[in-house]
Coordinates of C-alpha atoms in Angstrom, one line a residue:
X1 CA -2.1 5.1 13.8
X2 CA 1.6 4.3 14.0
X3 CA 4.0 5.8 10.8
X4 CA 6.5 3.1 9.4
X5 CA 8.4 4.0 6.4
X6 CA 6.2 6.9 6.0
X7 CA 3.3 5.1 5.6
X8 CA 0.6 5.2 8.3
X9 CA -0.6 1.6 10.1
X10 CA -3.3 1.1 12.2
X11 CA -1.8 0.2 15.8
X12 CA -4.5 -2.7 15.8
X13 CA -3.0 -4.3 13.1
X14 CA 1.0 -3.9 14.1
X15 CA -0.7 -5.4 17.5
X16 CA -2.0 -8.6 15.1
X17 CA 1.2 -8.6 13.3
X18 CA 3.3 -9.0 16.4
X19 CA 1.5 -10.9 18.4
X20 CA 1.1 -13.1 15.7
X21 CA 5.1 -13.3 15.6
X22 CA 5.5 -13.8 19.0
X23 CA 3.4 -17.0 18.9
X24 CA 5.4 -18.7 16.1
X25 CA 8.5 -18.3 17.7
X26 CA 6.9 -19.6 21.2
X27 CA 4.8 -22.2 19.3
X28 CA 8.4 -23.8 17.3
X29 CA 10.4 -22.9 21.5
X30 CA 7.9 -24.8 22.4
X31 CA 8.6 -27.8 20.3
X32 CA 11.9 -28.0 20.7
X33 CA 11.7 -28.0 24.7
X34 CA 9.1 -30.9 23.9
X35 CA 11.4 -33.1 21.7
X36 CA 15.0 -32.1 23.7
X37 CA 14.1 -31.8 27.4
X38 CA 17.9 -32.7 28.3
X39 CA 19.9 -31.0 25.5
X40 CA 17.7 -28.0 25.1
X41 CA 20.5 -25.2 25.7
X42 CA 22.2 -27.3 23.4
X43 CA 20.1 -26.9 20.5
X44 CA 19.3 -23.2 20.9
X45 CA 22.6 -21.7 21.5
X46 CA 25.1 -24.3 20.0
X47 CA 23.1 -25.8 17.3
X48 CA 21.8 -22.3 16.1
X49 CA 18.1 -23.5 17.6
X50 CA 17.0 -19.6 18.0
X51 CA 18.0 -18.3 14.5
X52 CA 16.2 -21.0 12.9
X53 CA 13.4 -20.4 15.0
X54 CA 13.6 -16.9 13.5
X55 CA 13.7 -18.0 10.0
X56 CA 10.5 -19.8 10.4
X57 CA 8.7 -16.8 12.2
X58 CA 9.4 -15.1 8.9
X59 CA 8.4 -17.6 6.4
X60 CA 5.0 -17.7 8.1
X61 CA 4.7 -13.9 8.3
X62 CA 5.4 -13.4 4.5
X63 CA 2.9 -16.4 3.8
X64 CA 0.5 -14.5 6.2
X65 CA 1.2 -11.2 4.6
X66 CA 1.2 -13.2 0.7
X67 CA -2.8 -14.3 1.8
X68 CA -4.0 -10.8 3.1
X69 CA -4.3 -12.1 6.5
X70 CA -3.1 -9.0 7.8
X71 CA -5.4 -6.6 5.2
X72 CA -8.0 -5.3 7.3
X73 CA -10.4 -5.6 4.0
X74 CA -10.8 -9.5 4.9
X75 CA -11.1 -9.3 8.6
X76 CA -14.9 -9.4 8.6
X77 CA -14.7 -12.5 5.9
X78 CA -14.3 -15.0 8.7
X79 CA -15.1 -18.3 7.1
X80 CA -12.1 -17.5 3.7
X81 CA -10.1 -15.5 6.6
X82 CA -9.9 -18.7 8.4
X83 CA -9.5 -21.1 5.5
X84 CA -6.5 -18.6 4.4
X85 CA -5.0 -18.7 7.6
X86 CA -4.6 -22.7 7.6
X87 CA -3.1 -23.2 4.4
X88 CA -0.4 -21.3 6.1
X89 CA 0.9 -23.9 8.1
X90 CA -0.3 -26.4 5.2
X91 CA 2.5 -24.6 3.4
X92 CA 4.8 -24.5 6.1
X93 CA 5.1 -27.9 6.3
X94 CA 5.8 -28.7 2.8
X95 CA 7.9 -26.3 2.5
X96 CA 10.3 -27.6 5.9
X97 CA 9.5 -31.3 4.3
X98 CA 11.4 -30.0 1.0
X99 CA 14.3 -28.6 3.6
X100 CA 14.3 -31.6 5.3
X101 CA 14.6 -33.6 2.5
X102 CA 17.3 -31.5 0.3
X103 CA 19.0 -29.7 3.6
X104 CA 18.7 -32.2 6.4
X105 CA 20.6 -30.3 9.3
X106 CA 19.4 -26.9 8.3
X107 CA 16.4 -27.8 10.6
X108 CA 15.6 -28.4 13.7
X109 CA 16.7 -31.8 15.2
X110 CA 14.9 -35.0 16.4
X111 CA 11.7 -33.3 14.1
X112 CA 11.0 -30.7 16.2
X113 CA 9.3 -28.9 13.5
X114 CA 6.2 -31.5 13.7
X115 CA 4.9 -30.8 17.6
X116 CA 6.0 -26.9 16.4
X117 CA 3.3 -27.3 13.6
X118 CA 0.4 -29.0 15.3
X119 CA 1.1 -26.4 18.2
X120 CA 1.4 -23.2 16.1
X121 CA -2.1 -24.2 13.8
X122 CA -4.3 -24.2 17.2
X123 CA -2.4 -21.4 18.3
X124 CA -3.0 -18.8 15.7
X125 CA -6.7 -19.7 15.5
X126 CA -6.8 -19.2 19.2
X127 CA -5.6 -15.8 18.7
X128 CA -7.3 -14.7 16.0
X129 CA -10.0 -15.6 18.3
X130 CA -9.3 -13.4 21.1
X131 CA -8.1 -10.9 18.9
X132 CA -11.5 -10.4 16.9
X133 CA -13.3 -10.3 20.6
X134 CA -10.7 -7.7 22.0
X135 CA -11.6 -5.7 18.9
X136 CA -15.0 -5.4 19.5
X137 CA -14.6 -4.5 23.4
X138 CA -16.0 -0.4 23.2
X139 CA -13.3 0.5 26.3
X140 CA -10.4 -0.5 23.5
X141 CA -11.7 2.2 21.3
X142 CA -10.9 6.1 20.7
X143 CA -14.0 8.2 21.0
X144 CA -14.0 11.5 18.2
X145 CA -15.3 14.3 17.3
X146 CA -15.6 15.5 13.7
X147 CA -15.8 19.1 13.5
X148 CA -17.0 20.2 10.1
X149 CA -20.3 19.3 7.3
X150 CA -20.0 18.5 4.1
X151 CA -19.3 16.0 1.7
X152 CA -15.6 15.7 3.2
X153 CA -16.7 15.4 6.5
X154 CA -19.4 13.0 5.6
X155 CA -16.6 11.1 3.8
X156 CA -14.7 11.0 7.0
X157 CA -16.6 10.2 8.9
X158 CA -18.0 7.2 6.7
X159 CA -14.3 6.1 6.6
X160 CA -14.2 6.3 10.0
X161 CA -17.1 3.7 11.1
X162 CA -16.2 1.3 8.4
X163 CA -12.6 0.7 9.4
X164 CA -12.9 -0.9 12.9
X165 CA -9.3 -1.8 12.5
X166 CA -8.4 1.7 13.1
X167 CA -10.3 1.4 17.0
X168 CA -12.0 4.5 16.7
X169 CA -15.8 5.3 17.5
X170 CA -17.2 8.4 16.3
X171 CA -18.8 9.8 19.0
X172 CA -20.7 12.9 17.0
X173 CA -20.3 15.1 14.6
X174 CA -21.4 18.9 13.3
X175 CA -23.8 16.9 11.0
X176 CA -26.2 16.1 13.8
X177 CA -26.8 19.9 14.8
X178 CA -30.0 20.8 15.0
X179 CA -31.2 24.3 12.7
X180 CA -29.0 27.1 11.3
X181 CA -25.5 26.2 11.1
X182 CA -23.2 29.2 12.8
X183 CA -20.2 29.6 15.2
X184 CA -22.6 29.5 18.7
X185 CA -24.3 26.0 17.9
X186 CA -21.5 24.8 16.8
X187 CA -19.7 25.2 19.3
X188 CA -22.6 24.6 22.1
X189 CA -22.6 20.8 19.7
X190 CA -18.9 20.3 20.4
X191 CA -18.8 21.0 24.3
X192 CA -22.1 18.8 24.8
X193 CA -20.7 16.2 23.3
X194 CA -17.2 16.8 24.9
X195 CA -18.7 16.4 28.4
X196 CA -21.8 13.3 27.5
X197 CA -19.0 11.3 25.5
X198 CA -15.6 11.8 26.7
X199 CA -14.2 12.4 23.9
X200 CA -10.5 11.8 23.3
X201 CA -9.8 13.9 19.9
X202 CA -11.6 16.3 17.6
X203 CA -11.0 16.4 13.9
X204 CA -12.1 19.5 12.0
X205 CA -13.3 18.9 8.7
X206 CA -15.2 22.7 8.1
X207 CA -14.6 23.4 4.2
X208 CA -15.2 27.3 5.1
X209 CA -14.6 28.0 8.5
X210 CA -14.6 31.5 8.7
X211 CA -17.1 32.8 11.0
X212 CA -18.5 29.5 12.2
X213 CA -15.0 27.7 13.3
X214 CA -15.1 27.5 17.2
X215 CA -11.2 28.7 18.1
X216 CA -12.0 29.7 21.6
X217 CA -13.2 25.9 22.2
X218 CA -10.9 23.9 20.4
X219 CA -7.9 25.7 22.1
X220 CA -9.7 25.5 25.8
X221 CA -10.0 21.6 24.8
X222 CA -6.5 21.5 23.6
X223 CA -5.4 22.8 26.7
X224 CA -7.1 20.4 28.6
X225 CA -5.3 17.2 26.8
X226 CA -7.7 16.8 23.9
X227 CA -6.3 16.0 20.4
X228 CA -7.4 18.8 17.8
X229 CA -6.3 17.4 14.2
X230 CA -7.2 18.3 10.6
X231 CA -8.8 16.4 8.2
X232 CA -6.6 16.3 5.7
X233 CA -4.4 14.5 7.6
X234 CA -6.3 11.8 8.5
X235 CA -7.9 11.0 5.4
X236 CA -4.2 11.2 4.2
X237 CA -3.4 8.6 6.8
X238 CA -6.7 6.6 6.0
X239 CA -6.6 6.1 2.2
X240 CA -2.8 6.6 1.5
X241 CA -3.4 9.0 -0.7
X242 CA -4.0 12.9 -0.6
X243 CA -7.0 14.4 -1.9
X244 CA -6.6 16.9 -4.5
X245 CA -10.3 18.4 -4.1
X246 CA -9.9 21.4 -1.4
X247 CA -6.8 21.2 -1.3
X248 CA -5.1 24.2 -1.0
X249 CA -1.5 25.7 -2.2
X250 CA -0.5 26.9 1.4
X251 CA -1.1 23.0 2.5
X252 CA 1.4 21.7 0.1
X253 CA 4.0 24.5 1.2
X254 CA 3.9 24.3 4.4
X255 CA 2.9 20.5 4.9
X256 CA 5.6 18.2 6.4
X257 CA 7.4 16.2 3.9
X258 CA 8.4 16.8 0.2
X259 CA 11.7 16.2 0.9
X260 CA 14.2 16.4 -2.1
X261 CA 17.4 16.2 -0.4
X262 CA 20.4 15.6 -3.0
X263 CA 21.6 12.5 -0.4
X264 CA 17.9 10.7 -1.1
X265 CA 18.1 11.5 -4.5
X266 CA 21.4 9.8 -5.1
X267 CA 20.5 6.5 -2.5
X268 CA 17.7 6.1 -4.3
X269 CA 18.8 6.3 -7.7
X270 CA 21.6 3.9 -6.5
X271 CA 18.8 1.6 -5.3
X272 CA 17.0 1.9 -8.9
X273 CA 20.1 1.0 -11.0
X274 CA 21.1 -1.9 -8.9
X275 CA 18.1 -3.4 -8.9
X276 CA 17.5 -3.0 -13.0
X277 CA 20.9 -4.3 -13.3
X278 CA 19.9 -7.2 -11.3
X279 CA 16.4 -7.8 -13.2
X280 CA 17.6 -7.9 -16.4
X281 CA 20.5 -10.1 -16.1
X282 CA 18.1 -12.8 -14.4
X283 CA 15.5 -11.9 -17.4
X284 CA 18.2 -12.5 -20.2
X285 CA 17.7 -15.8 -20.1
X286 CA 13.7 -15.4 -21.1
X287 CA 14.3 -12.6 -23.9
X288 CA 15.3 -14.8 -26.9
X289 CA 12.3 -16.4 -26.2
X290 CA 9.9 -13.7 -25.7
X291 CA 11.4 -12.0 -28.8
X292 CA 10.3 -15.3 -31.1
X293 CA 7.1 -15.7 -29.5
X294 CA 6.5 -12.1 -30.8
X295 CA 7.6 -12.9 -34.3
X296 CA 5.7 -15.8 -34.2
X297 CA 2.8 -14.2 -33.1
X298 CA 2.3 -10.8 -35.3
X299 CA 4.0 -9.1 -37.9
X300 CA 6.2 -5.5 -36.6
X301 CA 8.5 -4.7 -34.2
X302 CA 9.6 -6.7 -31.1
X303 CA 10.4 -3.5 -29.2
X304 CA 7.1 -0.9 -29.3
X305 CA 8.8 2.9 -28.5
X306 CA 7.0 5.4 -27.2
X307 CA 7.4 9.0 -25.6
X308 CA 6.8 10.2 -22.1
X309 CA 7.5 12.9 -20.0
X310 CA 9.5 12.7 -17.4
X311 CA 11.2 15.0 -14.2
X312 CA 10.6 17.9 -14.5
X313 CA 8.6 17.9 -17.8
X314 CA 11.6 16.3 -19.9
X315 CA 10.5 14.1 -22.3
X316 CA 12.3 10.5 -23.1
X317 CA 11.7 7.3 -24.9
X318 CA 10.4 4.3 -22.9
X319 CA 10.3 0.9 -24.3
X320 CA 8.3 -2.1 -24.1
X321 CA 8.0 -5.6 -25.8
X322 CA 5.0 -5.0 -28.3
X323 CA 2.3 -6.2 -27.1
X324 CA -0.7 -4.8 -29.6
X325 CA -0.8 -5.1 -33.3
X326 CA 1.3 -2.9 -35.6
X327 CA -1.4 -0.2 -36.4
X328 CA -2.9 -0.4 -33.0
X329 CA -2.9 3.6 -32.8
X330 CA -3.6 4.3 -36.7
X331 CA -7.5 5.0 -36.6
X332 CA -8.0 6.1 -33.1
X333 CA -4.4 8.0 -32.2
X334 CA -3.0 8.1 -28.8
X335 CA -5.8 5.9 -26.5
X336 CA -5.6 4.2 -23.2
X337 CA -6.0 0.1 -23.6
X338 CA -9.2 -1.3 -22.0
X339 CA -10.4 -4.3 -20.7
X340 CA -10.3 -7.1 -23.8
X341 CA -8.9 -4.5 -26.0
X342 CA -8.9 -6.1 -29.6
X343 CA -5.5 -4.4 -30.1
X344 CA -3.5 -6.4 -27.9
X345 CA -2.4 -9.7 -29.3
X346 CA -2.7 -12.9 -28.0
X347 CA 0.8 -13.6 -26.8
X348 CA 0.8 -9.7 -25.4
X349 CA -2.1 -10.6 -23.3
X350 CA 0.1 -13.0 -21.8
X351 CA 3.5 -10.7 -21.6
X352 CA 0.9 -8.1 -19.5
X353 CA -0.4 -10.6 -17.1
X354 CA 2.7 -11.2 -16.5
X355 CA 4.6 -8.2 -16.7
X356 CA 7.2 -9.6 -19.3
X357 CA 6.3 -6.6 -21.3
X358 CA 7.9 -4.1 -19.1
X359 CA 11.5 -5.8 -19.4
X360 CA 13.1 -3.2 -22.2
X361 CA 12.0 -0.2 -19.3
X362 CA 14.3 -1.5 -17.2
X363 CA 17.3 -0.2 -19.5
X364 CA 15.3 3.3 -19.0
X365 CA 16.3 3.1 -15.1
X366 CA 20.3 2.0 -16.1
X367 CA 19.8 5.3 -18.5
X368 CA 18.5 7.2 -16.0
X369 CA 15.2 8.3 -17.7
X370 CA 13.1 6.5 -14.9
X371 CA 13.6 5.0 -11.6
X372 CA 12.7 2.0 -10.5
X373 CA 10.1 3.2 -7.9
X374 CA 7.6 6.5 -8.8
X375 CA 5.1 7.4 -10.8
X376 CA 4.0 5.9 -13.8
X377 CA 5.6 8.1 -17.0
X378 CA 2.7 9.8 -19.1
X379 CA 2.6 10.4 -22.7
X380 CA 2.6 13.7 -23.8
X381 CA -0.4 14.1 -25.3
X382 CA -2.6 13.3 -21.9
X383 CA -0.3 15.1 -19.8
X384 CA -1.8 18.1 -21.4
X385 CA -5.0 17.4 -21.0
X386 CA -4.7 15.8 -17.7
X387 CA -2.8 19.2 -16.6
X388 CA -5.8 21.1 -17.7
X389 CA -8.4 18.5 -15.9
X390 CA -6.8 17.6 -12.7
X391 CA -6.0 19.9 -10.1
X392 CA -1.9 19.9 -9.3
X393 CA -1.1 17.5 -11.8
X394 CA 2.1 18.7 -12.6
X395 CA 3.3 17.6 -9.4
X396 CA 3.7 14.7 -10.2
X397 CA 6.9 15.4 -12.4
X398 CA 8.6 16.4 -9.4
X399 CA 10.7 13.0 -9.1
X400 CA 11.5 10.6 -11.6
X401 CA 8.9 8.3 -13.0
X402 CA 8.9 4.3 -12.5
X403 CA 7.9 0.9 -13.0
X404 CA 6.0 0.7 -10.3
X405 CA 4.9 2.7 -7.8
X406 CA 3.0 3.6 -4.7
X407 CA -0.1 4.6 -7.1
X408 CA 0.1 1.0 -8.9
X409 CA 0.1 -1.4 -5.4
X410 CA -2.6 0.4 -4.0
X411 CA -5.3 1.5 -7.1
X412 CA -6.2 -0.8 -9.8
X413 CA -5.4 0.1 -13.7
X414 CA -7.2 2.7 -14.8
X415 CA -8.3 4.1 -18.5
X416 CA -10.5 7.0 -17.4
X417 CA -10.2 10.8 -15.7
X418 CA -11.4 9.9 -12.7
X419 CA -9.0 6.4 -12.7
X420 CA -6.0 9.3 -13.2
X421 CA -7.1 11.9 -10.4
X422 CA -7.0 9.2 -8.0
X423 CA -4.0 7.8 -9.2
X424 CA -2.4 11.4 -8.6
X425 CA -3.7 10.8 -5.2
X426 CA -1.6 8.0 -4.2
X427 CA 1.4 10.1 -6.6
X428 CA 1.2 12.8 -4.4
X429 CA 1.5 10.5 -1.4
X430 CA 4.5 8.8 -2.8
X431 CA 5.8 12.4 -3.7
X432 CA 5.4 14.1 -0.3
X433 CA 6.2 11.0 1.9
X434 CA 9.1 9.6 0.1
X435 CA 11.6 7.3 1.7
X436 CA 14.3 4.7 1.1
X437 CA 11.8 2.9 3.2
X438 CA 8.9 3.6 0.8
X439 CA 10.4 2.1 -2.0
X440 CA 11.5 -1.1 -0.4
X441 CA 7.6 -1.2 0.7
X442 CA 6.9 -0.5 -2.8
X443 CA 8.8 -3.3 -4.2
X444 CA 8.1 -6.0 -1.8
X445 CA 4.3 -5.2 -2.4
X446 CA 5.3 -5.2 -6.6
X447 CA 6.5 -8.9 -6.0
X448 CA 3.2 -10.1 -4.2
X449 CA 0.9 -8.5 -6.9
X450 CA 2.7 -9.8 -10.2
X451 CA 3.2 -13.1 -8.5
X452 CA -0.5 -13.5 -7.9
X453 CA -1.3 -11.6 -11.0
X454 CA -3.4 -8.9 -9.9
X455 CA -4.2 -5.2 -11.4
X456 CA -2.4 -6.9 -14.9
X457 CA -4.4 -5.1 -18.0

């Protein structure tokens, strides 16, 4: 797996991505050397040819990205996969028809978007194609080792056969060794299936490995060019998300990452307050009527306030449009909303699915309460019990809360105990992997999921 902006990608899928952009530029090249054979130098260095080239690429990588064609979830779902992957060109070209029609010379001359199109369709079919086949091909794939028995290891490697995206092959694993479990057989497991397999890395995943952990081995196979890694780490890389179950203080110490460097600090709360500022003055527009559709709606407040704890414990005031009825809270107290919760009104339902509701927090970021990006503020009154529930919790308050956050694009609301200790998961994540990078990630993949609605409650 390859790290980009902290976040860990399969090298099979940045091999898809790129390949993928290098035949839309080549597809649309191609075009143009079709429909200007004389003038082509012309047209790509004069006429601005190649940059436009390169504004297409992108359009069809975000429409790619925008339909999960690069989620490794759908790669297996080959008849929607390939539906997906033709309305992207479906779109392209209504899209370039619009430009041609409103922006005439801002494409490419004598329609050499149209051969581009019919070129680029049976292209990326092609190579999704050959690059299903190629993934399949067992001399393309990394053979391993898990060290370890358990439910953790069993986890991994479960995690490890069902992503094929990530081109590894679990070779064995301490699971299949026959009898009493101790350091000798073991070990005698490991270098039997070190010298039948050729294996290329060993992870160990041994929740008490004193006594029985092979350290004389694994260095010898270090030694000798094998990669010896730790679990943790690669479910971390896996699931995006660190698990809080055996998980020890010393790994959180001396782990890389957590970095809280006053430069970071201060880009990124530079970051948040620009983009609030932005948000709201393009939602001012909507507010007056947001505000009436309220007051039509329900009697009470427009604006529903509420306290929740923020860095380092501090607790503020964060606002949203109401969205459930006045005494929502007045039998049952402080509760999390469910699915088809009768409190919520029937203009709120709409202001959620659409995140219109969480306009007002934005004046939290200009106030510096919250960022933009991070986790999701808590009330008080589950912070202590989730404190008392959830192993390192309190972590979590190490950085400002947000909006959004890495937790929110990746898990799906949640009302329960278990919905909030994996959601401190992916917090933990964000927390120890934080980047500048992160949090553009983080809002680009904000943008997809309220556009197409998803994870709204």
């Amino acid at each position: 797996m390859i790290r980009l902006f902290n976040v860990h990608y399969p090298v099979r899928t940045l091999i898809l991505l790129a390949g993928e952009a290098l035949i839309v530029g080549a597809s649309f090249l191609l075009g143009v050397a079709l429909q200007h054979r004389d003038d082509l130098y012309v047209v790509l260095n004069y006429e601005g040819g190649y940059l436009k080239i390169l504004v297409v690429t992108l359009i069809v990588l975000t429409c790619s990205h925008w339909f999960d064609l690069y989620d490794p979830a759908h790669f297996n779902e080959k008849g929607e996969l390939y539906f997906r992957l033709l309305l992207v060109p479906g779109i392209l070209a209504l899209l370039l028809a619009a430009i041609s029609y409103f922006f005439p010379r801002s494409l490419l001359g004598n329609n050499s978007a149209l051969p581009g199109l019919v070129i680029l369709t049976a292209a990326m079919f092609g190579w999704r194609a050959l690059y299903s086949w190629l993934a399949q091909q067992p001399y393309l794939r990394e053979r391993v080792y898990v060290l370890g028995t358990g439910e953790r290891a069993q986890r991994l490697v479960n995690g490890l056969r069902t992503r094929p995206e990530l081109g590894i092959e679990v070779a064995g694993w301490s699971g299949n060794v026959e009898g009493e479990l101790t350091r000798d057989s073991v070990a005698s497991h490991l270098m039997d299936q070190i010298r039948q397999q050729k294996v290329h890395r060993v992870i160990v995943a041994m929740p008490d490995r004193r006594g029985t952990l092979p350290v004389h081995e694994l260095l010898q196979l270090r030694l000798h060019g094998i990669k010896v890694e730790e679990a943790t780490s690669w479910l971390e890389r896996m699931s995006g998300s660190i698990e809080v179950e055996q998980l020890y203080p010393s790994w959180l110490i001396f782990a890389e990452g957590f970095r809280f460097s006053t430069g970071l600090r201060i880009v990124r709360r530079l970051l948040s307050t620009a983009v609030a500022a932005l948000l709201l003055l393009l939602a001012l527009p909507f507010i007056p009527f947001v505000i009436l559709l309220i007051k039509l709606d329900s009697p009470g407040p427009v604006l529903y306030r509420q306290e929740r704890v923020g860095r380092a414990g501090a607790r503020f005031y964060c606002y949203k449009f109401r969205t459930m009825r006045r005494d929502a809270e007045a039998d049952t107290g402080p509760t999390w909303a469910n699915d088809d919760d009768p409190r919520i009104t029937r203009i709120g339902r709409i202001l959620r699915v659409s995140r219109l509701d969480e306009i007002p927090q934005l004046w939290c970021v200009l106030k510096g309460d919250m960022a933009f990006v991070g986790p999701r503020p808590e009330r008080p009154e589950f912070v202590e019990w989730l404190s008392r529930e959830i192993p390192y919790y309190p972590v979590r308050h190490a950085v400002r809360p947000g909006i959004t956050g890495w937790a929110q694009v990746r898990y799906k609301y949640g009302n329960t105990l278990e919905d909030a200790r994996e959601k401190l998961q992916f917090d933990l994540y964000y927390i120890k992997n934080g980047s500048l990078g992160l949090d553009l990630l983080i809002m680009l993949e904000t943008i997809k999921i309220v556009t197409l609605g998803r994870g709204a409650q």
